[in-house]
């Protein structure tokens, strides 16, 4: 057996805490083992060829390595050797005699090292009965005939025809994986011919990842044959349909010329749903677009397909195309609760509101204000109101605040903290006791500070407390908590109560035991029973933060301030992930954008809890298993 003494202090691999003395690997054996005397470099190539077939993995790998190095140096034998040998024939014989996949592959790999693979030999293996041999034959054949750097010439016609037959008829996912991966080494014409044939096949249900691999190989071929590329929207593979549509729609130049083609090639009877999804994904962040010439026909046609969910998806595109029918449809769905027992194609009211928020038609703020008291959709409406500078919004939210549940209250607080005037009214409510101070988390406090107004920042300090401490103060705070959070005190604390604290302060961003959100890292597998690890992350979360998770502060041209990390960005929009929502912001609507360099997780999370409550929280965080309340 083998043992490693490696350990690390956390998932972020902080260089500050790296233990450079660990990482050794020990082998445990019984008795006094004999060390084999192997000077592989001194052996002849014929001997190495035999050793390359060994069951000893160390010997096998190193024998191949030396054979490869000799070939690269133009040598057949070790330095000083007079005898010259050629192991190709013996290795081909070993390949022919191999009875298992492993024996066949070892011989094949060794033949590669000694230059014993020619096109004729490999082409014959494309018809071998073993799928592993067929797969490796494709891999080695395309590696040997790599045309990708210069993209010159075509593959040998016999090889191309055999590969095309495999593309059309092969049933093994393993073989198809090697063909799709190897296609990147082909000249563009051959690559398109092979991959297009695969795209028209039924997708491999046994290996859904093959569809993704196919897309990765084909996505950059749009320029080679744009119209043929667009025709893949009637492929039998929904993933290819969706991603082809997304590729065309996301490129301003491509969509201007070929968006209409996507609708012309649209499959029917519900088959257009992946295409619609891809178009919408490609147009994310675009608020308005000229419809293609065939839009009215498409809308009329899909309106007759009932029971398939097609019409609502058509209307989602209609919003982008400034279709008044689409605005009317979504406002009606959002405003009217569904009647019990009535089966409808309509999407949910929540989704209807989210679609309207992407478009923001005139008068939407008035629609949302009416929905703030509607329990079914009030959380979505409250989040959406952050997009509008309507003076009636703060009073409306504060009026319903006492009736909201814990999660909805956080949505309300984040919305009120989105604009300076509203944040002032929020702080007034906290000071007056209308909103409990403990409801206001460090996330909300920092969001108000991020608004950039000194008077608001001062009021946050007065009402809520100091948000940021110096390094020395943090070390002092951690030392104080270490004394309070003894193993005995944590053991006596109630983890069930700690779970409630977790849901209030942590679950908006973190998942533990399958509960919570995934804005930040999953906590289930972290070092939760290490008090130093917990304290550093709770008190000084920005001590080590990945560039991808550094907080950005964006002020829009209409005065809203959004804080979060950039989940994605393209030529049209940036998607910011905040603690309670995913916000797509078109680049042309951004007034200012600042990368703060700190974690999305704020300091001061423990200030909202008493010592007893912190002990309960730590008891839950350190629990080895899920706790039921």
Coordinates of C-alpha atoms in Angstrom, one line a residue:
X1 CA 0.0 0.0 0.0
X2 CA 0.9 3.6 -0.4
X3 CA 0.5 6.5 2.1
X4 CA 0.8 10.3 1.5
X5 CA 1.4 12.8 4.3
X6 CA 0.0 15.7 2.2
X7 CA -2.5 18.0 3.6
X8 CA -3.7 21.6 2.9
X9 CA -5.5 24.2 5.1
X10 CA -8.3 25.0 2.8
X11 CA -10.0 24.7 -0.7
X12 CA -8.5 27.9 -1.9
X13 CA -4.9 26.7 -1.4
X14 CA -3.7 29.9 0.1
X15 CA 0.0 30.3 -0.4
X16 CA 0.2 32.1 3.0
X17 CA -0.8 28.8 4.8
X18 CA 0.8 26.2 2.5
X19 CA 2.7 23.5 4.3
X20 CA 5.7 22.9 2.0
X21 CA 7.1 20.1 4.2
X22 CA 4.3 17.7 3.3
X23 CA 3.5 15.8 0.1
X24 CA 5.8 12.8 0.3
X25 CA 4.6 9.3 -0.8
X26 CA 5.5 6.2 1.2
X27 CA 5.2 2.6 0.1
X28 CA 4.5 0.0 2.8
X29 CA 5.8 -3.5 2.2
X30 CA 6.3 -6.6 4.3
X31 CA 9.8 -7.9 5.2
X32 CA 12.9 -6.9 3.3
X33 CA 12.0 -6.2 -0.3
X34 CA 14.6 -6.7 -3.0
X35 CA 15.2 -3.7 -5.2
X36 CA 15.2 -4.8 -8.9
X37 CA 18.4 -3.9 -10.8
X38 CA 17.0 -2.4 -14.0
X39 CA 19.2 -0.3 -16.2
X40 CA 16.6 0.1 -19.0
X41 CA 18.7 2.7 -20.8
X42 CA 21.4 0.1 -21.4
X43 CA 19.1 -2.5 -23.0
X44 CA 18.7 -3.1 -26.7
X45 CA 15.6 -1.8 -28.5
X46 CA 14.4 -5.4 -29.0
X47 CA 14.7 -6.0 -25.3
X48 CA 12.8 -2.8 -24.6
X49 CA 10.1 -3.8 -27.0
X50 CA 9.5 -6.9 -24.9
X51 CA 9.6 -4.9 -21.7
X52 CA 7.0 -2.5 -23.2
X53 CA 4.6 -5.5 -23.0
X54 CA 5.3 -6.1 -19.3
X55 CA 2.6 -6.2 -16.6
X56 CA 4.8 -4.0 -14.5
X57 CA 3.5 -0.5 -15.2
X58 CA 6.8 1.2 -14.3
X59 CA 8.8 -1.0 -16.6
X60 CA 6.2 -0.8 -19.4
X61 CA 6.0 3.0 -19.4
X62 CA 9.7 3.6 -19.1
X63 CA 10.6 1.1 -21.8
X64 CA 8.2 3.0 -24.1
X65 CA 9.7 6.3 -23.1
X66 CA 13.3 5.2 -23.9
X67 CA 12.2 3.8 -27.3
X68 CA 10.5 7.1 -28.0
X69 CA 13.5 9.1 -27.0
X70 CA 15.8 7.0 -29.2
X71 CA 13.5 7.5 -32.2
X72 CA 13.5 11.3 -31.6
X73 CA 17.3 11.3 -31.5
X74 CA 17.6 9.2 -34.6
X75 CA 19.0 6.2 -32.7
X76 CA 18.0 2.6 -32.6
X77 CA 20.2 1.3 -29.9
X78 CA 21.9 2.6 -26.7
X79 CA 25.0 4.7 -27.1
X80 CA 28.1 2.6 -27.8
X81 CA 26.1 -0.4 -29.0
X82 CA 27.2 -2.0 -32.3
X83 CA 24.3 -4.4 -32.8
X84 CA 21.3 -2.9 -34.6
X85 CA 17.8 -4.4 -34.2
X86 CA 14.4 -3.6 -35.5
X87 CA 11.6 -4.5 -33.1
X88 CA 8.7 -3.6 -35.5
X89 CA 8.1 -7.2 -36.7
X90 CA 8.2 -8.6 -33.2
X91 CA 5.7 -6.0 -32.0
X92 CA 3.3 -6.5 -34.8
X93 CA 3.5 -10.2 -34.1
X94 CA 2.7 -9.5 -30.4
X95 CA -0.2 -7.3 -31.5
X96 CA -1.6 -10.0 -33.7
X97 CA -1.2 -12.6 -30.8
X98 CA -2.7 -10.4 -28.1
X99 CA -5.8 -11.9 -26.5
X100 CA -6.9 -8.9 -24.4
X101 CA -7.5 -5.2 -25.0
X102 CA -4.5 -4.4 -22.7
X103 CA -2.1 -6.7 -24.7
X104 CA -3.2 -5.3 -28.0
X105 CA -2.9 -1.7 -26.8
X106 CA 0.6 -2.2 -25.2
X107 CA 1.9 -3.5 -28.6
X108 CA 0.2 -0.7 -30.5
X109 CA 1.6 2.0 -28.2
X110 CA 5.1 0.4 -28.5
X111 CA 4.8 0.3 -32.3
X112 CA 4.0 4.0 -32.2
X113 CA 7.3 4.6 -30.4
X114 CA 9.5 2.8 -32.9
X115 CA 7.8 4.2 -36.0
X116 CA 6.0 0.9 -36.8
X117 CA 2.6 2.4 -37.7
X118 CA 1.9 3.3 -41.3
X119 CA -1.4 4.4 -42.8
X120 CA -2.1 0.9 -44.3
X121 CA -1.7 -0.9 -41.0
X122 CA -3.8 1.6 -39.1
X123 CA -6.5 1.8 -41.7
X124 CA -6.9 -2.0 -41.5
X125 CA -7.5 -1.6 -37.7
X126 CA -10.4 0.7 -38.3
X127 CA -12.4 -2.5 -38.9
X128 CA -11.1 -4.4 -35.9
X129 CA -13.7 -6.2 -33.8
X130 CA -12.4 -4.6 -30.6
X131 CA -13.8 -1.1 -30.0
X132 CA -10.7 -0.1 -28.1
X133 CA -8.5 -1.0 -31.0
X134 CA -10.8 0.9 -33.5
X135 CA -10.7 3.9 -31.2
X136 CA -6.9 4.0 -30.9
X137 CA -6.5 3.3 -34.6
X138 CA -8.5 6.5 -35.3
X139 CA -6.5 8.5 -32.7
X140 CA -3.1 7.3 -34.0
X141 CA -4.1 7.7 -37.6
X142 CA -5.2 11.3 -37.2
X143 CA -2.2 12.1 -35.0
X144 CA 0.1 10.8 -37.7
X145 CA -1.8 12.7 -40.5
X146 CA -2.3 15.9 -38.5
X147 CA -3.1 18.7 -40.9
X148 CA -4.4 21.2 -38.3
X149 CA -1.4 23.5 -38.0
X150 CA -1.2 24.4 -41.7
X151 CA -4.6 23.1 -42.8
X152 CA -3.1 22.0 -46.1
X153 CA -4.4 19.2 -48.4
X154 CA -7.0 16.5 -47.7
X155 CA -6.8 13.2 -46.0
X156 CA -6.1 10.1 -48.2
X157 CA -9.4 9.3 -49.9
X158 CA -9.5 5.7 -48.7
X159 CA -8.9 6.8 -45.1
X160 CA -11.5 9.6 -45.5
X161 CA -14.1 7.1 -46.8
X162 CA -13.5 4.7 -43.9
X163 CA -13.8 7.5 -41.3
X164 CA -17.0 8.7 -43.0
X165 CA -18.4 5.2 -42.8
X166 CA -17.6 5.1 -39.1
X167 CA -19.2 8.6 -38.6
X168 CA -22.4 7.3 -40.2
X169 CA -22.7 3.8 -38.7
X170 CA -20.4 3.2 -35.7
X171 CA -22.4 2.3 -32.6
X172 CA -19.6 2.5 -30.0
X173 CA -19.5 5.8 -28.0
X174 CA -15.8 5.2 -27.2
X175 CA -15.0 5.0 -30.9
X176 CA -17.1 8.1 -31.7
X177 CA -15.4 10.0 -28.9
X178 CA -12.0 9.4 -30.5
X179 CA -13.3 10.3 -34.0
X180 CA -14.9 13.5 -32.8
X181 CA -11.9 14.5 -30.7
X182 CA -9.5 13.6 -33.6
X183 CA -11.5 15.7 -36.1
X184 CA -9.7 18.8 -34.8
X185 CA -6.6 17.4 -36.6
X186 CA -8.3 17.2 -39.9
X187 CA -8.3 19.7 -42.8
X188 CA -11.4 21.9 -42.5
X189 CA -13.2 20.3 -45.5
X190 CA -12.8 16.8 -44.1
X191 CA -13.7 17.9 -40.6
X192 CA -16.9 19.4 -41.8
X193 CA -17.9 16.3 -43.8
X194 CA -17.2 14.0 -40.9
X195 CA -18.9 16.1 -38.2
X196 CA -21.9 17.0 -40.3
X197 CA -22.5 13.3 -40.9
X198 CA -22.4 12.7 -37.1
X199 CA -24.7 15.7 -36.4
X200 CA -27.5 14.2 -38.6
X201 CA -27.5 10.9 -36.6
X202 CA -29.6 10.1 -33.6
X203 CA -27.8 11.3 -30.4
X204 CA -26.0 8.7 -28.4
X205 CA -28.3 8.2 -25.3
X206 CA -25.7 6.0 -23.6
X207 CA -23.2 8.9 -23.6
X208 CA -24.9 12.4 -23.6
X209 CA -21.4 14.0 -23.4
X210 CA -20.8 13.0 -27.0
X211 CA -23.2 15.8 -28.1
X212 CA -21.1 18.3 -26.2
X213 CA -17.9 17.0 -27.7
X214 CA -19.4 17.2 -31.2
X215 CA -20.3 20.8 -30.6
X216 CA -16.8 21.7 -29.4
X217 CA -15.4 20.2 -32.6
X218 CA -18.0 21.9 -34.9
X219 CA -18.6 25.3 -33.4
X220 CA -15.8 27.1 -35.2
X221 CA -16.9 25.9 -38.6
X222 CA -19.6 28.5 -39.0
X223 CA -17.4 30.6 -41.3
X224 CA -16.6 27.6 -43.5
X225 CA -20.2 27.0 -44.5
X226 CA -22.7 29.4 -42.8
X227 CA -25.9 28.2 -44.4
X228 CA -25.1 24.6 -44.0
X229 CA -24.2 25.3 -40.4
X230 CA -27.6 27.0 -39.8
X231 CA -29.3 23.9 -41.3
X232 CA -28.1 21.9 -38.3
X233 CA -31.0 23.4 -36.4
X234 CA -33.0 20.5 -37.8
X235 CA -30.5 18.0 -36.5
X236 CA -31.9 15.2 -34.4
X237 CA -29.8 16.3 -31.5
X238 CA -31.4 19.0 -29.3
X239 CA -28.0 20.1 -27.9
X240 CA -26.7 20.7 -31.4
X241 CA -29.9 22.5 -32.4
X242 CA -29.7 24.8 -29.4
X243 CA -26.0 25.6 -29.6
X244 CA -26.1 26.2 -33.4
X245 CA -28.9 28.7 -32.8
X246 CA -27.0 30.3 -29.9
X247 CA -23.8 30.7 -32.0
X248 CA -25.6 32.5 -34.8
X249 CA -27.7 34.7 -32.5
X250 CA -24.8 35.8 -30.3
X251 CA -22.8 37.2 -33.2
X252 CA -24.2 40.6 -34.3
X253 CA -22.9 40.2 -37.9
X254 CA -24.1 36.6 -38.2
X255 CA -27.5 37.2 -36.8
X256 CA -28.0 40.2 -39.1
X257 CA -27.5 37.9 -42.1
X258 CA -28.7 34.4 -40.9
X259 CA -31.2 34.8 -38.1
X260 CA -34.0 34.4 -40.6
X261 CA -32.5 31.2 -41.8
X262 CA -32.8 29.7 -38.3
X263 CA -36.6 30.2 -38.5
X264 CA -36.8 29.0 -42.1
X265 CA -35.1 25.7 -41.1
X266 CA -37.1 25.4 -37.9
X267 CA -38.5 21.9 -37.1
X268 CA -42.1 21.6 -36.1
X269 CA -44.2 19.7 -33.5
X270 CA -42.3 21.0 -30.5
X271 CA -38.9 20.4 -32.1
X272 CA -38.3 24.1 -32.4
X273 CA -38.0 24.5 -28.6
X274 CA -34.2 23.9 -28.4
X275 CA -33.7 26.4 -31.3
X276 CA -35.8 29.0 -29.5
X277 CA -33.8 28.4 -26.3
X278 CA -30.5 28.8 -28.2
X279 CA -31.7 32.1 -29.9
X280 CA -32.7 33.5 -26.6
X281 CA -29.4 32.6 -24.9
X282 CA -27.5 34.2 -27.8
X283 CA -29.5 37.3 -27.5
X284 CA -29.2 37.6 -23.7
X285 CA -28.7 41.2 -22.8
X286 CA -30.3 42.5 -26.0
X287 CA -33.4 44.4 -25.2
X288 CA -34.6 45.1 -28.8
X289 CA -34.0 43.7 -32.2
X290 CA -35.5 44.0 -35.7
X291 CA -37.5 40.9 -36.4
X292 CA -36.7 38.7 -39.4
X293 CA -38.9 39.0 -42.4
X294 CA -40.6 35.7 -41.8
X295 CA -41.5 36.5 -38.1
X296 CA -45.2 37.0 -38.6
X297 CA -45.5 33.6 -40.5
X298 CA -43.5 31.9 -37.7
X299 CA -45.8 33.4 -35.0
X300 CA -48.9 32.3 -37.0
X301 CA -47.6 28.8 -37.5
X302 CA -46.6 28.2 -33.9
X303 CA -49.9 29.6 -32.6
X304 CA -51.6 26.4 -34.0
X305 CA -49.3 24.0 -32.0
X306 CA -51.2 23.5 -28.7
X307 CA -50.1 21.4 -25.8
X308 CA -46.4 21.5 -26.7
X309 CA -45.4 24.7 -24.9
X310 CA -44.4 26.3 -28.2
X311 CA -46.5 29.5 -28.2
X312 CA -45.1 30.9 -24.9
X313 CA -41.5 30.3 -26.2
X314 CA -42.5 32.1 -29.4
X315 CA -43.8 35.0 -27.4
X316 CA -40.4 35.2 -25.5
X317 CA -38.8 35.9 -28.8
X318 CA -41.6 38.3 -29.7
X319 CA -40.5 40.5 -26.7
X320 CA -37.1 40.9 -28.3
X321 CA -38.7 41.8 -31.6
X322 CA -40.8 44.5 -30.0
X323 CA -44.0 42.6 -30.7
X324 CA -46.9 44.2 -28.9
X325 CA -48.7 40.8 -28.8
X326 CA -45.9 39.4 -26.7
X327 CA -46.0 42.3 -24.1
X328 CA -49.8 41.9 -23.8
X329 CA -49.5 38.1 -23.4
X330 CA -46.9 38.2 -20.6
X331 CA -48.6 41.0 -18.7
X332 CA -51.8 39.0 -18.8
X333 CA -50.1 35.8 -17.6
X334 CA -48.3 37.7 -14.8
X335 CA -51.4 39.5 -13.5
X336 CA -53.9 36.7 -13.5
X337 CA -53.6 33.6 -11.2
X338 CA -54.2 30.4 -13.0
X339 CA -57.6 28.8 -12.5
X340 CA -57.5 25.4 -10.6
X341 CA -57.9 22.4 -12.9
X342 CA -57.4 24.4 -16.1
X343 CA -54.6 22.9 -18.3
X344 CA -52.7 25.5 -20.2
X345 CA -49.6 26.0 -22.3
X346 CA -48.9 29.2 -20.4
X347 CA -45.7 29.6 -18.5
X348 CA -45.7 30.4 -14.7
X349 CA -46.5 33.9 -13.5
X350 CA -43.0 34.2 -12.1
X351 CA -41.4 33.4 -15.4
X352 CA -43.7 35.8 -17.1
X353 CA -42.5 38.6 -14.8
X354 CA -38.9 37.7 -15.4
X355 CA -39.4 37.8 -19.2
X356 CA -41.0 41.3 -18.9
X357 CA -38.1 42.5 -16.8
X358 CA -35.7 41.5 -19.6
X359 CA -37.7 43.8 -21.9
X360 CA -38.9 46.5 -19.4
X361 CA -41.8 47.8 -21.5
X362 CA -43.3 51.2 -20.4
X363 CA -45.6 50.8 -17.4
X364 CA -44.1 47.6 -16.1
X365 CA -43.3 49.3 -12.7
X366 CA -47.0 49.9 -12.2
X367 CA -47.8 46.3 -13.0
X368 CA -45.1 45.1 -10.4
X369 CA -46.4 47.5 -7.7
X370 CA -49.8 45.8 -7.9
X371 CA -48.2 42.4 -7.5
X372 CA -46.1 43.2 -4.4
X373 CA -48.9 42.0 -2.1
X374 CA -49.6 38.9 -4.2
X375 CA -48.1 36.0 -2.3
X376 CA -47.5 33.8 -5.4
X377 CA -45.2 36.3 -7.2
X378 CA -44.4 39.0 -4.7
X379 CA -40.7 37.9 -4.3
X380 CA -40.1 38.2 -8.0
X381 CA -42.0 41.5 -8.2
X382 CA -40.0 42.9 -5.3
X383 CA -36.7 42.0 -6.9
X384 CA -37.8 43.4 -10.2
X385 CA -38.7 46.8 -8.8
X386 CA -35.0 47.5 -8.2
X387 CA -34.9 48.2 -11.9
X388 CA -37.2 51.2 -11.7
X389 CA -36.8 54.7 -10.2
X390 CA -40.4 55.1 -9.0
X391 CA -40.8 57.1 -5.8
X392 CA -43.8 54.9 -4.7
X393 CA -41.6 51.8 -4.5
X394 CA -40.0 52.1 -1.0
X395 CA -43.3 52.8 0.8
X396 CA -45.0 49.9 -0.9
X397 CA -42.3 47.5 0.0
X398 CA -42.0 48.7 3.6
X399 CA -45.8 48.4 4.0
X400 CA -45.8 44.6 3.2
X401 CA -42.4 43.9 4.9
X402 CA -43.8 42.5 8.2
X403 CA -45.9 39.9 6.2
X404 CA -42.9 38.6 4.2
X405 CA -41.0 35.4 5.0
X406 CA -37.3 35.4 5.8
X407 CA -36.1 34.9 2.2
X408 CA -38.6 37.5 0.8
X409 CA -37.4 40.0 3.5
X410 CA -33.8 39.7 2.2
X411 CA -35.1 40.4 -1.4
X412 CA -36.9 43.5 0.0
X413 CA -33.8 44.7 1.8
X414 CA -31.6 44.2 -1.3
X415 CA -34.1 46.1 -3.5
X416 CA -34.3 49.0 -1.0
X417 CA -30.4 49.1 -0.9
X418 CA -30.2 49.4 -4.6
X419 CA -30.6 53.2 -4.8
X420 CA -29.4 56.0 -2.5
X421 CA -32.9 57.5 -1.8
X422 CA -34.4 54.2 -1.0
X423 CA -31.5 53.2 1.2
X424 CA -32.1 56.3 3.3
X425 CA -35.7 55.2 3.8
X426 CA -34.5 51.7 4.7
X427 CA -32.1 53.0 7.4
X428 CA -34.9 55.2 8.7
X429 CA -37.1 52.1 9.1
X430 CA -34.3 50.3 10.9
X431 CA -33.7 53.2 13.3
X432 CA -37.4 53.5 14.0
X433 CA -37.6 49.8 14.8
X434 CA -40.0 49.1 11.9
X435 CA -37.4 46.7 10.6
X436 CA -35.4 44.7 13.2
X437 CA -31.7 45.5 13.1
X438 CA -30.9 41.8 13.1
X439 CA -32.8 41.5 9.7
X440 CA -30.2 43.7 8.1
X441 CA -27.3 41.4 7.2
X442 CA -23.7 42.4 6.4
X443 CA -24.6 41.9 2.7
X444 CA -27.2 44.7 2.8
X445 CA -25.0 46.9 4.9
X446 CA -22.1 46.6 2.4
X447 CA -24.5 47.2 -0.5
X448 CA -25.5 50.5 1.0
X449 CA -21.9 51.5 1.5
X450 CA -21.2 50.6 -2.1
X451 CA -23.7 53.3 -3.2
X452 CA -20.8 55.7 -2.6
X453 CA -22.5 58.3 -0.5
X454 CA -20.6 59.3 2.7
X455 CA -23.8 60.2 4.6
X456 CA -25.3 56.7 4.0
X457 CA -22.0 55.0 5.0
X458 CA -21.9 57.0 8.2
X459 CA -25.5 56.0 9.0
X460 CA -24.7 52.4 8.4
X461 CA -21.9 52.6 10.9
X462 CA -24.1 54.3 13.5
X463 CA -27.1 51.9 13.1
X464 CA -25.5 48.6 12.1
X465 CA -21.8 48.9 13.1
X466 CA -18.3 49.1 11.5
X467 CA -18.3 47.1 8.3
X468 CA -14.5 46.7 7.7
X469 CA -11.7 46.1 10.2
X470 CA -8.0 46.3 9.9
X471 CA -5.9 43.2 9.8
X472 CA -4.8 43.6 13.4
X473 CA -8.4 44.0 14.5
X474 CA -9.4 40.9 12.6
X475 CA -6.6 38.9 14.3
X476 CA -7.7 40.2 17.6
X477 CA -11.3 39.3 16.9
X478 CA -10.3 35.7 15.8
X479 CA -8.3 35.3 19.0
X480 CA -11.2 36.4 21.1
X481 CA -13.6 33.9 19.3
X482 CA -11.1 31.1 19.7
X483 CA -11.4 31.5 23.5
X484 CA -15.2 31.5 23.3
X485 CA -15.6 28.7 20.8
X486 CA -14.0 25.9 22.8
X487 CA -14.8 22.3 21.9
X488 CA -16.8 22.0 25.1
X489 CA -19.0 25.0 24.4
X490 CA -19.7 24.0 20.8
X491 CA -20.6 20.4 22.0
X492 CA -23.2 21.8 24.4
X493 CA -24.7 24.1 21.7
X494 CA -27.8 23.2 19.6
X495 CA -27.0 22.6 15.9
X496 CA -30.7 22.7 15.1
X497 CA -30.8 26.3 16.2
X498 CA -27.5 26.8 14.3
X499 CA -29.2 25.6 11.1
X500 CA -31.7 28.5 11.4
X501 CA -28.8 31.0 11.8
X502 CA -27.2 29.4 8.7
X503 CA -30.3 29.8 6.6
X504 CA -30.5 33.5 7.7
X505 CA -26.9 34.5 7.1
X506 CA -25.3 31.9 4.8
X507 CA -27.8 29.9 2.8
X508 CA -28.3 32.8 0.3
X509 CA -24.8 32.0 -1.1
X510 CA -23.7 28.6 0.2
X511 CA -25.0 25.1 0.1
X512 CA -24.6 22.6 3.0
X513 CA -26.0 19.1 3.1
X514 CA -28.0 19.9 -0.1
X515 CA -29.7 23.0 1.2
X516 CA -28.9 26.6 0.2
X517 CA -27.7 28.3 -3.0
X518 CA -24.5 27.9 -5.0
X519 CA -23.4 31.5 -5.4
X520 CA -20.3 30.7 -3.3
X521 CA -18.5 27.4 -2.8
X522 CA -20.2 24.3 -1.6
X523 CA -19.5 23.8 2.1
X524 CA -20.3 20.2 2.6
X525 CA -16.8 18.9 1.8
X526 CA -14.8 21.8 3.4
X527 CA -12.8 21.7 6.6
X528 CA -15.9 22.7 8.7
X529 CA -14.6 21.0 11.9
X530 CA -11.4 23.2 11.9
X531 CA -12.2 26.2 14.0
X532 CA -9.3 28.2 12.5
X533 CA -10.6 27.5 9.0
X534 CA -14.1 28.7 10.0
X535 CA -13.0 31.8 11.7
X536 CA -10.7 33.0 8.9
X537 CA -13.5 32.6 6.4
X538 CA -16.2 34.1 8.6
X539 CA -14.1 37.1 9.9
X540 CA -11.7 37.7 7.0
X541 CA -13.4 36.3 3.8
X542 CA -11.2 38.4 1.5
X543 CA -7.9 37.0 2.8
X544 CA -7.7 34.8 -0.2
X545 CA -10.2 35.3 -3.1
X546 CA -10.0 34.1 -6.7
X547 CA -10.0 36.8 -9.4
X548 CA -13.2 35.2 -10.8
X549 CA -15.0 35.8 -7.5
X550 CA -13.9 39.4 -6.8
X551 CA -16.8 41.7 -6.3
X552 CA -17.7 44.1 -9.0
X553 CA -19.8 47.2 -8.4
X554 CA -21.9 48.4 -11.4
X555 CA -23.9 51.6 -11.5
X556 CA -26.4 51.7 -14.3
X557 CA -27.4 54.9 -16.2
X558 CA -30.8 54.9 -14.4
X559 CA -29.1 55.1 -11.0
X560 CA -29.3 51.5 -9.8
X561 CA -26.2 50.0 -8.1
X562 CA -25.6 46.2 -8.3
X563 CA -22.9 44.3 -6.4
X564 CA -21.8 40.8 -7.3
X565 CA -19.2 38.8 -9.3
X566 CA -19.2 38.5 -13.0
X567 CA -20.7 35.1 -13.9
X568 CA -20.2 35.7 -17.7
X569 CA -19.7 38.4 -20.2
X570 CA -19.9 38.8 -23.9
X571 CA -19.9 41.6 -26.5
X572 CA -23.5 42.6 -25.5
X573 CA -23.9 42.2 -21.7
X574 CA -22.3 41.2 -18.4
X575 CA -24.1 38.9 -16.0
X576 CA -23.6 39.7 -12.4
X577 CA -24.4 37.2 -9.7
X578 CA -25.5 38.8 -6.5
X579 CA -26.7 37.1 -3.3
X580 CA -30.3 37.0 -4.3
X581 CA -30.5 37.1 -8.1
X582 CA -28.7 36.8 -11.4
X583 CA -28.7 40.2 -13.1
X584 CA -28.0 40.6 -16.9
X585 CA -26.8 44.2 -17.6
X586 CA -26.4 45.4 -21.2
X587 CA -23.0 47.0 -21.5
X588 CA -24.5 50.2 -23.1
X589 CA -26.6 50.7 -19.9
X590 CA -23.5 50.8 -17.6
X591 CA -22.5 54.2 -16.1
X592 CA -19.6 53.0 -14.0
X593 CA -18.0 49.7 -13.2
X594 CA -15.5 49.0 -10.4
X595 CA -13.6 45.8 -9.5
X596 CA -13.2 45.9 -5.7
X597 CA -10.7 43.1 -5.3
X598 CA -12.6 41.8 -2.2
X599 CA -14.8 38.7 -1.9
X600 CA -18.6 38.9 -2.5
X601 CA -18.9 37.6 1.1
X602 CA -18.7 40.6 3.4
X603 CA -17.0 41.1 6.7
X604 CA -19.0 41.4 9.9
X605 CA -21.3 38.4 9.5
X606 CA -21.0 37.5 13.1
X607 CA -22.0 40.9 14.4
X608 CA -25.7 40.0 13.9
X609 CA -25.5 37.2 16.4
X610 CA -24.9 36.8 20.1
X611 CA -22.1 34.6 21.5
X612 CA -24.6 31.8 22.1
X613 CA -25.9 32.0 18.6
X614 CA -22.4 32.0 17.1
X615 CA -21.7 28.8 19.0
X616 CA -24.9 27.3 17.6
X617 CA -24.0 28.3 14.1
X618 CA -20.5 26.8 14.5
X619 CA -22.0 23.6 15.9
X620 CA -24.2 23.3 12.8
X621 CA -21.3 24.1 10.4
X622 CA -19.0 21.6 12.1
X623 CA -21.7 18.8 12.1
X624 CA -20.6 15.7 10.2
X625 CA -24.2 15.1 9.0
X626 CA -27.4 16.9 8.1
X627 CA -29.4 18.3 11.0
X628 CA -33.2 18.4 10.9
X629 CA -34.9 21.3 12.6

